[in-house]
Coordinates of C-alpha atoms in Angstrom, one line a residue:
M33 CA 65.1 99.9 105.5
D34 CA 68.7 99.6 106.9
I35 CA 71.2 101.4 104.6
M36 CA 74.0 99.3 106.1
D37 CA 72.7 96.2 104.3
G38 CA 74.5 95.3 101.1
T39 CA 78.0 94.4 100.0
K40 CA 81.1 95.6 101.8
S41 CA 82.7 96.6 98.5
H42 CA 80.4 99.6 98.3
S43 CA 80.5 100.7 101.9
I44 CA 81.8 104.1 100.9
L45 CA 78.6 104.7 99.0
K46 CA 76.6 103.8 102.1
K47 CA 78.8 106.1 104.2
G48 CA 78.3 108.9 101.7
Y49 CA 74.5 108.4 101.9
I50 CA 74.5 108.5 105.7
K51 CA 76.7 111.7 105.7
L52 CA 74.4 113.4 103.2
K53 CA 71.2 112.4 105.1
D54 CA 72.7 113.9 108.2
E55 CA 73.6 117.1 106.5
Y56 CA 70.2 117.6 104.9
R57 CA 68.6 117.0 108.3
R58 CA 71.0 119.3 110.1
L59 CA 70.4 122.2 107.7
N60 CA 66.7 121.4 107.4
M61 CA 67.0 121.2 103.6
P62 CA 64.1 119.6 101.6
E63 CA 65.0 116.4 99.8
P64 CA 65.4 116.8 96.0
V65 CA 63.6 114.5 93.7
V66 CA 64.6 113.0 90.3
K67 CA 63.8 115.1 87.2
Y68 CA 65.8 113.3 84.5
F69 CA 68.4 110.7 83.8
G70 CA 71.0 111.1 81.1
I71 CA 72.4 107.8 79.8
N72 CA 75.5 107.9 77.7
P73 CA 78.2 105.3 76.7
G74 CA 80.7 107.1 78.9
W75 CA 78.7 108.7 81.6
N76 CA 75.4 108.4 83.5
A77 CA 73.8 111.6 84.8
V78 CA 71.1 112.2 87.4
I79 CA 69.4 115.6 87.4
G80 CA 67.3 116.5 90.3
T81 CA 65.3 119.4 91.6
Q82 CA 66.9 122.3 93.6
G83 CA 69.8 122.4 91.1
C84 CA 71.2 119.0 92.1
C85 CA 73.2 117.4 89.2
G86 CA 75.6 114.5 89.4
V87 CA 77.4 112.1 87.0
A88 CA 79.3 108.9 87.3
M89 CA 81.3 106.8 84.9
S90 CA 79.2 104.2 83.1
F91 CA 82.0 101.8 81.9
Q92 CA 80.0 101.1 78.8
D93 CA 82.4 102.1 76.1
N94 CA 85.8 102.5 77.9
N95 CA 86.4 99.3 79.7
P96 CA 86.3 95.8 78.0
Q97 CA 86.3 94.2 81.5
Y98 CA 82.6 94.9 81.9
G99 CA 80.0 93.5 79.6
D100 CA 76.4 94.6 78.9
D101 CA 75.1 92.4 81.7
Q102 CA 76.9 94.8 84.1
T103 CA 76.6 98.1 82.3
Y104 CA 73.2 98.0 80.6
Q105 CA 70.6 100.5 82.0
D106 CA 67.0 99.4 82.4
L107 CA 65.3 102.4 80.8
K108 CA 61.8 101.3 82.0
Y109 CA 63.0 101.1 85.5
L110 CA 64.7 104.5 85.4
K111 CA 61.5 106.1 83.9
S112 CA 59.6 104.7 86.9
C113 CA 61.9 106.5 89.2
V114 CA 61.3 110.0 87.9
G115 CA 59.7 112.0 90.7
R116 CA 61.1 109.9 93.5
S117 CA 63.3 111.2 96.2
L118 CA 67.0 111.2 95.2
F119 CA 67.8 109.6 98.6
E120 CA 65.3 106.8 98.1
F121 CA 66.7 106.2 94.6
A122 CA 70.3 106.1 95.8
D123 CA 69.5 103.9 98.7
E124 CA 67.7 101.3 96.5
N125 CA 70.5 101.2 94.0
I126 CA 73.4 101.0 96.4
R127 CA 71.9 97.6 97.5
E128 CA 71.9 96.2 94.0
S129 CA 74.8 94.1 92.8
R130 CA 75.2 95.3 89.2
L131 CA 77.7 98.0 88.3
S132 CA 75.0 99.8 86.3
R133 CA 73.0 100.3 89.4
H134 CA 76.0 101.5 91.4
S135 CA 76.8 104.0 88.7
V136 CA 73.4 105.7 88.9
A137 CA 73.4 105.4 92.7
L138 CA 76.7 107.3 92.8
A139 CA 75.4 109.9 90.3
A140 CA 72.5 110.5 92.6
L141 CA 74.8 110.8 95.6
N142 CA 76.9 113.2 93.6
A143 CA 73.8 115.2 92.7
L144 CA 72.8 115.4 96.4
S145 CA 76.4 116.5 97.2
Q146 CA 76.1 119.6 94.9
P147 CA 75.2 122.0 97.7
F148 CA 78.2 120.9 99.8
V149 CA 81.1 121.4 97.4
T150 CA 81.1 125.2 97.2
D151 CA 84.2 127.0 98.5
E152 CA 82.0 128.7 101.2
M153 CA 80.6 125.4 102.5
L154 CA 84.0 123.6 102.3
N155 CA 85.9 126.4 104.0
G156 CA 83.2 126.6 106.7
K157 CA 84.0 123.0 107.6
G158 CA 87.7 123.8 107.8
Y159 CA 88.7 122.2 104.5
K160 CA 91.3 123.9 102.3
T161 CA 90.4 125.0 98.8
G162 CA 92.0 127.0 96.0
F163 CA 95.3 125.0 95.8
E164 CA 97.0 123.0 93.1
V165 CA 98.0 119.4 93.7
K166 CA 100.8 119.7 91.1
D167 CA 102.5 122.2 93.5
M168 CA 102.7 119.6 96.2
V169 CA 104.7 117.2 94.0
R170 CA 108.4 117.0 94.8
P171 CA 111.1 116.2 92.3
D172 CA 112.1 113.1 94.2
D173 CA 108.6 111.7 94.5
N174 CA 107.3 108.4 93.2
L175 CA 103.9 109.4 91.9
V176 CA 101.2 106.8 91.0
I177 CA 98.0 107.6 89.1
V178 CA 95.3 105.0 89.0
G179 CA 93.3 105.5 85.8
Y180 CA 94.9 106.7 82.6
G181 CA 93.4 110.1 81.5
G182 CA 94.1 113.7 80.7
L183 CA 95.5 114.2 84.2
V184 CA 98.6 112.1 83.4
K185 CA 100.3 114.7 81.1
S186 CA 99.9 117.4 83.8
Y187 CA 102.3 115.5 86.1
A188 CA 104.8 114.1 83.6
G189 CA 108.3 115.5 84.3
R190 CA 107.4 116.8 87.8
C191 CA 108.6 113.8 89.7
R192 CA 111.3 111.1 89.9
E193 CA 109.0 108.4 88.7
L194 CA 105.5 108.4 87.2
H195 CA 103.5 105.2 87.2
V196 CA 100.0 104.8 85.9
T197 CA 97.8 101.7 86.4
D198 CA 94.6 101.0 84.4
Q199 CA 92.1 98.2 84.0
R200 CA 92.3 98.5 80.2
P201 CA 95.1 96.7 78.4
V202 CA 98.5 98.4 78.6
E203 CA 98.7 98.4 74.8
T204 CA 95.8 100.9 74.7
F205 CA 98.2 103.6 75.8
R206 CA 101.3 102.7 73.9
T207 CA 102.4 104.7 70.9
T208 CA 105.1 103.5 68.6
I209 CA 107.4 106.4 67.4
I210 CA 109.4 105.7 64.3
G211 CA 112.3 108.0 63.4
N212 CA 116.0 107.1 63.2
D213 CA 115.1 104.6 65.9
V214 CA 111.9 102.9 66.8
I215 CA 110.8 103.7 70.4
E216 CA 107.6 103.3 72.4
G217 CA 105.8 106.1 74.2
P218 CA 104.6 107.7 76.3
L219 CA 108.1 108.6 77.4
G220 CA 108.8 109.0 81.1
I221 CA 105.7 107.2 82.1
T222 CA 105.4 103.5 83.1
V223 CA 102.0 102.0 82.5
H224 CA 100.9 98.9 84.5
P225 CA 97.9 96.6 84.4
A226 CA 95.4 96.9 87.3
E227 CA 96.7 93.6 88.6
E228 CA 99.8 95.5 89.7
N229 CA 97.9 98.1 91.8
K230 CA 99.1 96.7 95.1
E231 CA 102.7 96.5 94.2
V232 CA 102.9 99.9 92.6
L233 CA 100.8 101.8 95.2
E234 CA 102.6 100.4 98.2
N235 CA 105.7 102.3 97.0
A236 CA 103.9 105.6 96.2
D237 CA 104.8 108.9 97.8
I238 CA 101.7 110.4 96.2
A239 CA 98.7 108.4 94.9
I240 CA 96.1 110.0 92.7
I241 CA 93.2 107.6 92.2
T242 CA 90.3 107.7 89.8
G243 CA 86.8 108.3 91.2
S244 CA 85.6 105.4 89.0
T245 CA 86.7 103.2 92.0
L246 CA 83.6 104.5 93.7
V247 CA 81.5 102.9 90.9
N248 CA 83.2 99.5 90.5
G249 CA 83.6 98.7 94.2
T250 CA 87.4 98.9 94.4
F251 CA 87.7 102.2 96.4
E252 CA 88.5 100.6 99.8
E253 CA 90.9 98.1 98.4
V254 CA 92.9 100.6 96.2
F255 CA 93.1 103.3 98.9
E256 CA 94.3 100.7 101.4
Y257 CA 97.2 99.8 99.0
A258 CA 98.2 103.5 99.1
K259 CA 98.1 103.8 102.9
N260 CA 101.9 104.6 103.1
A261 CA 101.7 107.5 100.6
R262 CA 102.3 111.1 101.9
L263 CA 99.2 112.3 99.9
R264 CA 96.2 110.3 98.7
A265 CA 93.9 112.0 96.3
I266 CA 90.7 111.0 94.4
Y267 CA 90.0 112.7 91.1
G268 CA 87.4 113.0 88.3
S269 CA 83.8 113.8 87.7
S270 CA 82.7 110.6 89.6
A271 CA 84.4 111.9 92.7
Q272 CA 81.9 114.7 93.6
L273 CA 80.6 112.7 96.6
I274 CA 80.4 114.9 99.7
P275 CA 84.1 115.1 100.8
D276 CA 83.4 114.5 104.5
A277 CA 82.8 110.8 103.7
L278 CA 86.0 110.6 101.6
F279 CA 88.2 112.3 104.1
E280 CA 87.1 109.8 106.8
N281 CA 88.2 107.0 104.5
N282 CA 91.9 107.4 103.7
V283 CA 91.5 110.3 101.2
D284 CA 93.5 113.5 101.8
I285 CA 92.4 115.5 98.7
A286 CA 89.3 115.4 96.4
M287 CA 89.9 116.8 92.9
S288 CA 86.6 116.9 91.2
V289 CA 84.0 119.1 89.4
A290 CA 80.6 120.4 90.2
I291 CA 78.0 121.6 87.7
S292 CA 78.3 125.4 87.6
D293 CA 75.0 126.1 85.9
P294 CA 72.5 123.2 86.5
Q295 CA 69.8 124.7 84.2
K296 CA 72.1 125.0 81.3
F297 CA 73.6 121.6 82.0
E298 CA 70.2 120.1 82.0
Y299 CA 69.4 121.6 78.7
D300 CA 72.7 120.5 77.1
V301 CA 72.3 116.9 78.4
L302 CA 69.2 116.8 76.2
N303 CA 70.7 118.7 73.3
A304 CA 74.5 118.5 73.2
P305 CA 76.0 115.9 70.8
D306 CA 77.5 114.0 73.8
M307 CA 77.7 114.0 77.5
E308 CA 81.4 115.0 77.5
T309 CA 80.5 118.3 75.7
A310 CA 77.8 119.1 78.3
L311 CA 80.3 118.4 81.1
R312 CA 83.1 120.4 79.7
K313 CA 80.8 123.4 79.1
H314 CA 79.3 123.6 82.6
Q315 CA 81.8 122.1 85.0
R316 CA 83.5 124.0 87.9
K317 CA 86.7 122.3 89.0
Y318 CA 87.6 122.3 92.6
N319 CA 90.3 120.8 94.8
T320 CA 89.6 120.4 98.5
G321 CA 91.4 118.6 101.3
C322 CA 92.3 118.0 104.9
I323 CA 95.9 119.1 104.4

């Protein structure tokens, strides 16, 4: 089967697949197989053999733009995939049109990427690690973050302008503050709908873009909007894809997490009250880049 078949909007997943396939062959590494799937309203997880774990945003409970027809997981189908090669599973689901299939395909690719996001492996390829992106922000920068999350508060007050875009309604992030006057927060942050991505990103000095763009097929489009930025970063748990593929496609920095203890993560996916708890307990944050 030709991996280059499929839609252009997910070409980054195909490129990641090819890069991973080459690396596994180059290092003569055995192909991991699927052990479990973890399906959650916020995240989908793929757990494979050889300590390979990966997650990707599911869009089920946090984005009204996508309905059940796009986000629903076919549990019977997933059960039939247990024991299959992670590469075969990823290849098959990259070709599908539904967002739910791209989510588990990316989770599988992220799982396959686990061996390649250690500091030792990254430094061996000449990539920089152990730095803070916040330290690269200048006081006169126009900073744009695509995807409103906990990252936003870390950058407030560090730059001349902070703009955030999100697919969810702008009202989702608005807080009304009532004192002597009535004002709206968050203060110092301008929130935009996703329809304004092009306009906002074209003027960015630094663009920090959510890894969920790898799931919903907007990666190439959004990073193209930010082509004039001094630094372009991708962030989040969905962005664990082997960074070689990202750096070859307009990304300067990957800000993601890897699972620090695959066995304990596997246990907690089955037993923790929610996927977020399992992720927080066992994630190892890393920043890496061609900078």
